[in-house]
mmCIF file of C-alpha atoms in Angstrom:
data_model
loop_
_atom_site.group_PDB
_atom_site.id
_atom_site.type_symbol
_atom_site.label_atom_id
_atom_site.label_comp_id
_atom_site.label_asym_id
_atom_site.label_seq_id
_atom_site.Cartn_x
_atom_site.Cartn_y
_atom_site.Cartn_z
ATOM 1 C CA UNK A 23 13.289 -50.414 -44.634
ATOM 2 C CA UNK A 24 12.920 -46.662 -44.961
ATOM 3 C CA UNK A 25 16.082 -44.569 -44.839
ATOM 4 C CA UNK A 26 14.871 -42.375 -41.963
ATOM 5 C CA UNK A 27 14.155 -45.504 -39.903
ATOM 6 C CA UNK A 28 17.686 -46.842 -40.481
ATOM 7 C CA UNK A 29 19.208 -43.512 -39.430
ATOM 8 C CA UNK A 30 16.968 -43.330 -36.350
ATOM 9 C CA UNK A 31 17.879 -46.876 -35.304
ATOM 10 C CA UNK A 32 21.581 -46.178 -35.794
ATOM 11 C CA UNK A 33 21.399 -42.989 -33.680
ATOM 12 C CA UNK A 34 19.436 -44.823 -30.983
ATOM 13 C CA UNK A 35 21.907 -47.718 -30.903
ATOM 14 C CA UNK A 36 24.882 -45.322 -30.618
ATOM 15 C CA UNK A 37 23.139 -43.480 -27.774
ATOM 16 C CA UNK A 38 22.349 -46.711 -25.897
ATOM 17 C CA UNK A 39 25.899 -47.938 -26.507
ATOM 18 C CA UNK A 40 27.354 -44.751 -25.010
ATOM 19 C CA UNK A 41 25.150 -45.077 -21.935
ATOM 20 C CA UNK A 42 26.209 -48.686 -21.399
ATOM 21 C CA UNK A 43 29.874 -47.833 -21.980
ATOM 22 C CA UNK A 44 29.721 -44.986 -19.432
ATOM 23 C CA UNK A 45 27.956 -47.255 -16.954
ATOM 24 C CA UNK A 46 30.588 -49.994 -17.353
ATOM 25 C CA UNK A 47 33.358 -47.405 -16.977
ATOM 26 C CA UNK A 48 31.791 -46.364 -13.661
ATOM 27 C CA UNK A 49 31.711 -49.976 -12.466
ATOM 28 C CA UNK A 50 35.345 -50.403 -13.507
ATOM 29 C CA UNK A 51 36.302 -47.193 -11.674
ATOM 30 C CA UNK A 52 34.583 -48.367 -8.487
ATOM 31 C CA UNK A 53 36.243 -51.782 -8.721
ATOM 32 C CA UNK A 54 39.700 -50.226 -9.133
ATOM 33 C CA UNK A 55 39.234 -47.619 -6.376
ATOM 34 C CA UNK A 56 37.196 -49.483 -3.750
ATOM 35 C CA UNK A 57 38.964 -48.037 -0.715
ATOM 36 C CA UNK A 58 38.705 -44.433 -1.886
ATOM 37 C CA UNK A 59 35.069 -44.759 -2.960
ATOM 38 C CA UNK A 60 34.137 -46.509 0.307
ATOM 39 C CA UNK A 61 35.884 -43.781 2.317
ATOM 40 C CA UNK A 62 34.054 -41.076 0.321
ATOM 41 C CA UNK A 63 30.667 -42.743 0.818
ATOM 42 C CA UNK A 64 31.219 -43.189 4.562
ATOM 43 C CA UNK A 65 32.430 -39.586 4.862
ATOM 44 C CA UNK A 66 29.297 -38.367 3.084
ATOM 45 C CA UNK A 67 27.062 -40.481 5.343
ATOM 46 C CA UNK A 68 28.887 -39.454 8.542
ATOM 47 C CA UNK A 69 28.550 -35.768 7.683
ATOM 48 C CA UNK A 70 25.060 -35.575 9.220
ATOM 49 C CA UNK A 71 25.608 -37.863 12.216
ATOM 50 C CA UNK A 72 26.634 -37.376 15.840
ATOM 51 C CA UNK A 73 28.390 -40.704 15.710
ATOM 52 C CA UNK A 74 29.884 -42.995 13.146
ATOM 53 C CA UNK A 75 28.789 -45.399 10.457
ATOM 54 C CA UNK A 76 31.260 -48.110 9.478
ATOM 55 C CA UNK A 77 31.299 -50.826 6.838
ATOM 56 C CA UNK A 78 33.599 -53.821 6.501
ATOM 57 C CA UNK A 79 33.645 -53.934 2.699
ATOM 58 C CA UNK A 80 31.990 -52.717 -0.480
ATOM 59 C CA UNK A 81 31.035 -54.384 -3.758
ATOM 60 C CA UNK A 82 29.575 -52.797 -6.905
ATOM 61 C CA UNK A 83 26.028 -53.940 -7.684
ATOM 62 C CA UNK A 84 25.419 -52.917 -11.241
ATOM 63 C CA UNK A 85 21.732 -53.488 -11.917
ATOM 64 C CA UNK A 86 20.208 -52.286 -8.625
ATOM 65 C CA UNK A 87 20.760 -48.589 -9.288
ATOM 66 C CA UNK A 88 20.454 -48.426 -13.078
ATOM 67 C CA UNK A 89 20.789 -45.923 -14.808
ATOM 68 C CA UNK A 90 23.052 -44.786 -11.982
ATOM 69 C CA UNK A 91 25.556 -47.070 -10.342
ATOM 70 C CA UNK A 92 25.104 -48.686 -6.959
ATOM 71 C CA UNK A 93 27.331 -50.322 -4.396
ATOM 72 C CA UNK A 94 26.591 -52.683 -1.554
ATOM 73 C CA UNK A 95 28.162 -51.893 1.815
ATOM 74 C CA UNK A 96 28.633 -55.066 3.870
ATOM 75 C CA UNK A 97 28.500 -55.495 7.664
ATOM 76 C CA UNK A 98 27.397 -51.953 8.457
ATOM 77 C CA UNK A 99 27.292 -50.587 12.014
ATOM 78 C CA UNK A 100 25.755 -47.283 13.094
ATOM 79 C CA UNK A 101 26.963 -46.088 16.511
ATOM 80 C CA UNK A 102 26.317 -42.873 18.400
ATOM 81 C CA UNK A 103 29.038 -40.772 20.027
ATOM 82 C CA UNK A 104 28.485 -42.347 23.480
ATOM 83 C CA UNK A 105 28.679 -45.945 22.257
ATOM 84 C CA UNK A 106 31.785 -46.583 24.416
ATOM 85 C CA UNK A 107 29.640 -46.041 27.529
ATOM 86 C CA UNK A 108 26.511 -48.045 26.708
ATOM 87 C CA UNK A 109 27.761 -50.492 23.988
ATOM 88 C CA UNK A 110 24.472 -50.542 22.030
ATOM 89 C CA UNK A 111 24.626 -50.222 18.231
ATOM 90 C CA UNK A 112 21.696 -48.293 16.791
ATOM 91 C CA UNK A 113 21.829 -50.242 13.520
ATOM 92 C CA UNK A 114 23.460 -53.504 12.442
ATOM 93 C CA UNK A 115 22.910 -54.328 8.781
ATOM 94 C CA UNK A 116 24.266 -57.174 6.685
ATOM 95 C CA UNK A 117 24.229 -54.920 3.660
ATOM 96 C CA UNK A 118 23.162 -51.460 2.602
ATOM 97 C CA UNK A 119 22.682 -50.628 -1.068
ATOM 98 C CA UNK A 120 23.781 -47.102 -1.957
ATOM 99 C CA UNK A 121 22.819 -45.657 -5.343
ATOM 100 C CA UNK A 122 25.309 -43.083 -6.617
ATOM 101 C CA UNK A 123 25.187 -40.413 -9.275
ATOM 102 C CA UNK A 124 27.532 -41.744 -11.962
ATOM 103 C CA UNK A 125 28.698 -38.376 -13.300
ATOM 104 C CA UNK A 126 29.463 -36.954 -9.861
ATOM 105 C CA UNK A 127 31.604 -40.021 -9.219
ATOM 106 C CA UNK A 128 33.786 -39.204 -12.236
ATOM 107 C CA UNK A 129 34.215 -35.633 -10.986
ATOM 108 C CA UNK A 130 35.625 -36.898 -7.682
ATOM 109 C CA UNK A 131 32.557 -36.220 -5.547
ATOM 110 C CA UNK A 132 30.149 -38.777 -4.208
ATOM 111 C CA UNK A 133 26.507 -37.819 -4.615
ATOM 112 C CA UNK A 134 24.174 -40.337 -2.973
ATOM 113 C CA UNK A 135 20.794 -40.732 -4.658
ATOM 114 C CA UNK A 136 19.185 -43.496 -2.592
ATOM 115 C CA UNK A 137 19.947 -45.813 0.324
ATOM 116 C CA UNK A 138 18.295 -49.215 0.865
ATOM 117 C CA UNK A 139 18.900 -51.117 4.099
ATOM 118 C CA UNK A 140 18.666 -54.920 3.920
ATOM 119 C CA UNK A 141 18.768 -57.585 6.658
ATOM 120 C CA UNK A 142 19.138 -55.151 9.529
ATOM 121 C CA UNK A 143 18.336 -54.899 13.193
ATOM 122 C CA UNK A 144 17.667 -51.661 15.052
ATOM 123 C CA UNK A 145 18.271 -51.289 18.787
ATOM 124 C CA UNK A 146 16.840 -48.125 20.317
ATOM 125 C CA UNK A 147 18.394 -47.466 23.703
ATOM 126 C CA UNK A 148 17.396 -44.948 26.351
ATOM 127 C CA UNK A 149 19.099 -44.665 29.723
ATOM 128 C CA UNK A 150 17.644 -43.468 33.021
ATOM 129 C CA UNK A 151 18.728 -39.869 32.381
ATOM 130 C CA UNK A 152 16.728 -39.753 29.146
ATOM 131 C CA UNK A 153 19.666 -40.034 26.737
ATOM 132 C CA UNK A 154 18.839 -42.076 23.642
ATOM 133 C CA UNK A 155 21.110 -43.463 20.959
ATOM 134 C CA UNK A 156 18.721 -41.947 18.404
ATOM 135 C CA UNK A 157 20.338 -38.581 19.150
ATOM 136 C CA UNK A 158 22.913 -39.637 16.549
ATOM 137 C CA UNK A 159 20.965 -37.759 13.891
ATOM 138 C CA UNK A 160 21.956 -34.089 13.754
ATOM 139 C CA UNK A 161 19.126 -31.611 13.745
ATOM 140 C CA UNK A 162 19.113 -28.886 11.124
ATOM 141 C CA UNK A 163 20.103 -25.403 12.259
ATOM 142 C CA UNK A 164 17.219 -23.016 12.862
ATOM 143 C CA UNK A 165 18.155 -21.023 9.746
ATOM 144 C CA UNK A 166 17.643 -24.084 7.531
ATOM 145 C CA UNK A 167 14.312 -25.119 8.989
ATOM 146 C CA UNK A 168 11.382 -23.920 6.979
ATOM 147 C CA UNK A 169 8.965 -22.058 9.147
ATOM 148 C CA UNK A 170 5.443 -21.618 8.007
ATOM 149 C CA UNK A 171 3.643 -18.550 9.284
ATOM 150 C CA UNK A 172 1.213 -19.620 11.968
ATOM 151 C CA UNK A 173 -1.417 -17.185 13.012
ATOM 152 C CA UNK A 174 -3.694 -17.831 15.914
ATOM 153 C CA UNK A 175 -5.388 -14.430 15.677
ATOM 154 C CA UNK A 176 -7.999 -13.577 13.127
ATOM 155 C CA UNK A 177 -7.704 -10.121 11.597
ATOM 156 C CA UNK A 178 -10.923 -8.341 10.706
#
């Protein structure tokens, strides 16, 4: 075998080994710090809600989010802020897969890349006054909304 091919294969194998080692370290970190990671994920998800999302437990799911790391949140409930009055959950899911950025996890932040909802039921409720439990989703402030210039007049 040519010398350059041996060197290339050795460099490639070291690179792949480092990726796998980092990935396994992330899984180990999540396993050791389940409560803290679960609290961080739920805090990140609740940041944009007028209500609360809860999960009973969390398990790492290694291959679903590769090359990142993913976790499975079990028995997830999504409730709006007036749930105590109408008692209708917007979302009940057996599990939600959350893909995380591995390097942000090591820095102490949780950066969510993707969310997949599995085995879920959605109940959309609207009362006689027009209130709906879908109002749980916060709207963006007017300064964040992108406005495209709309012109109804033609300039000549």
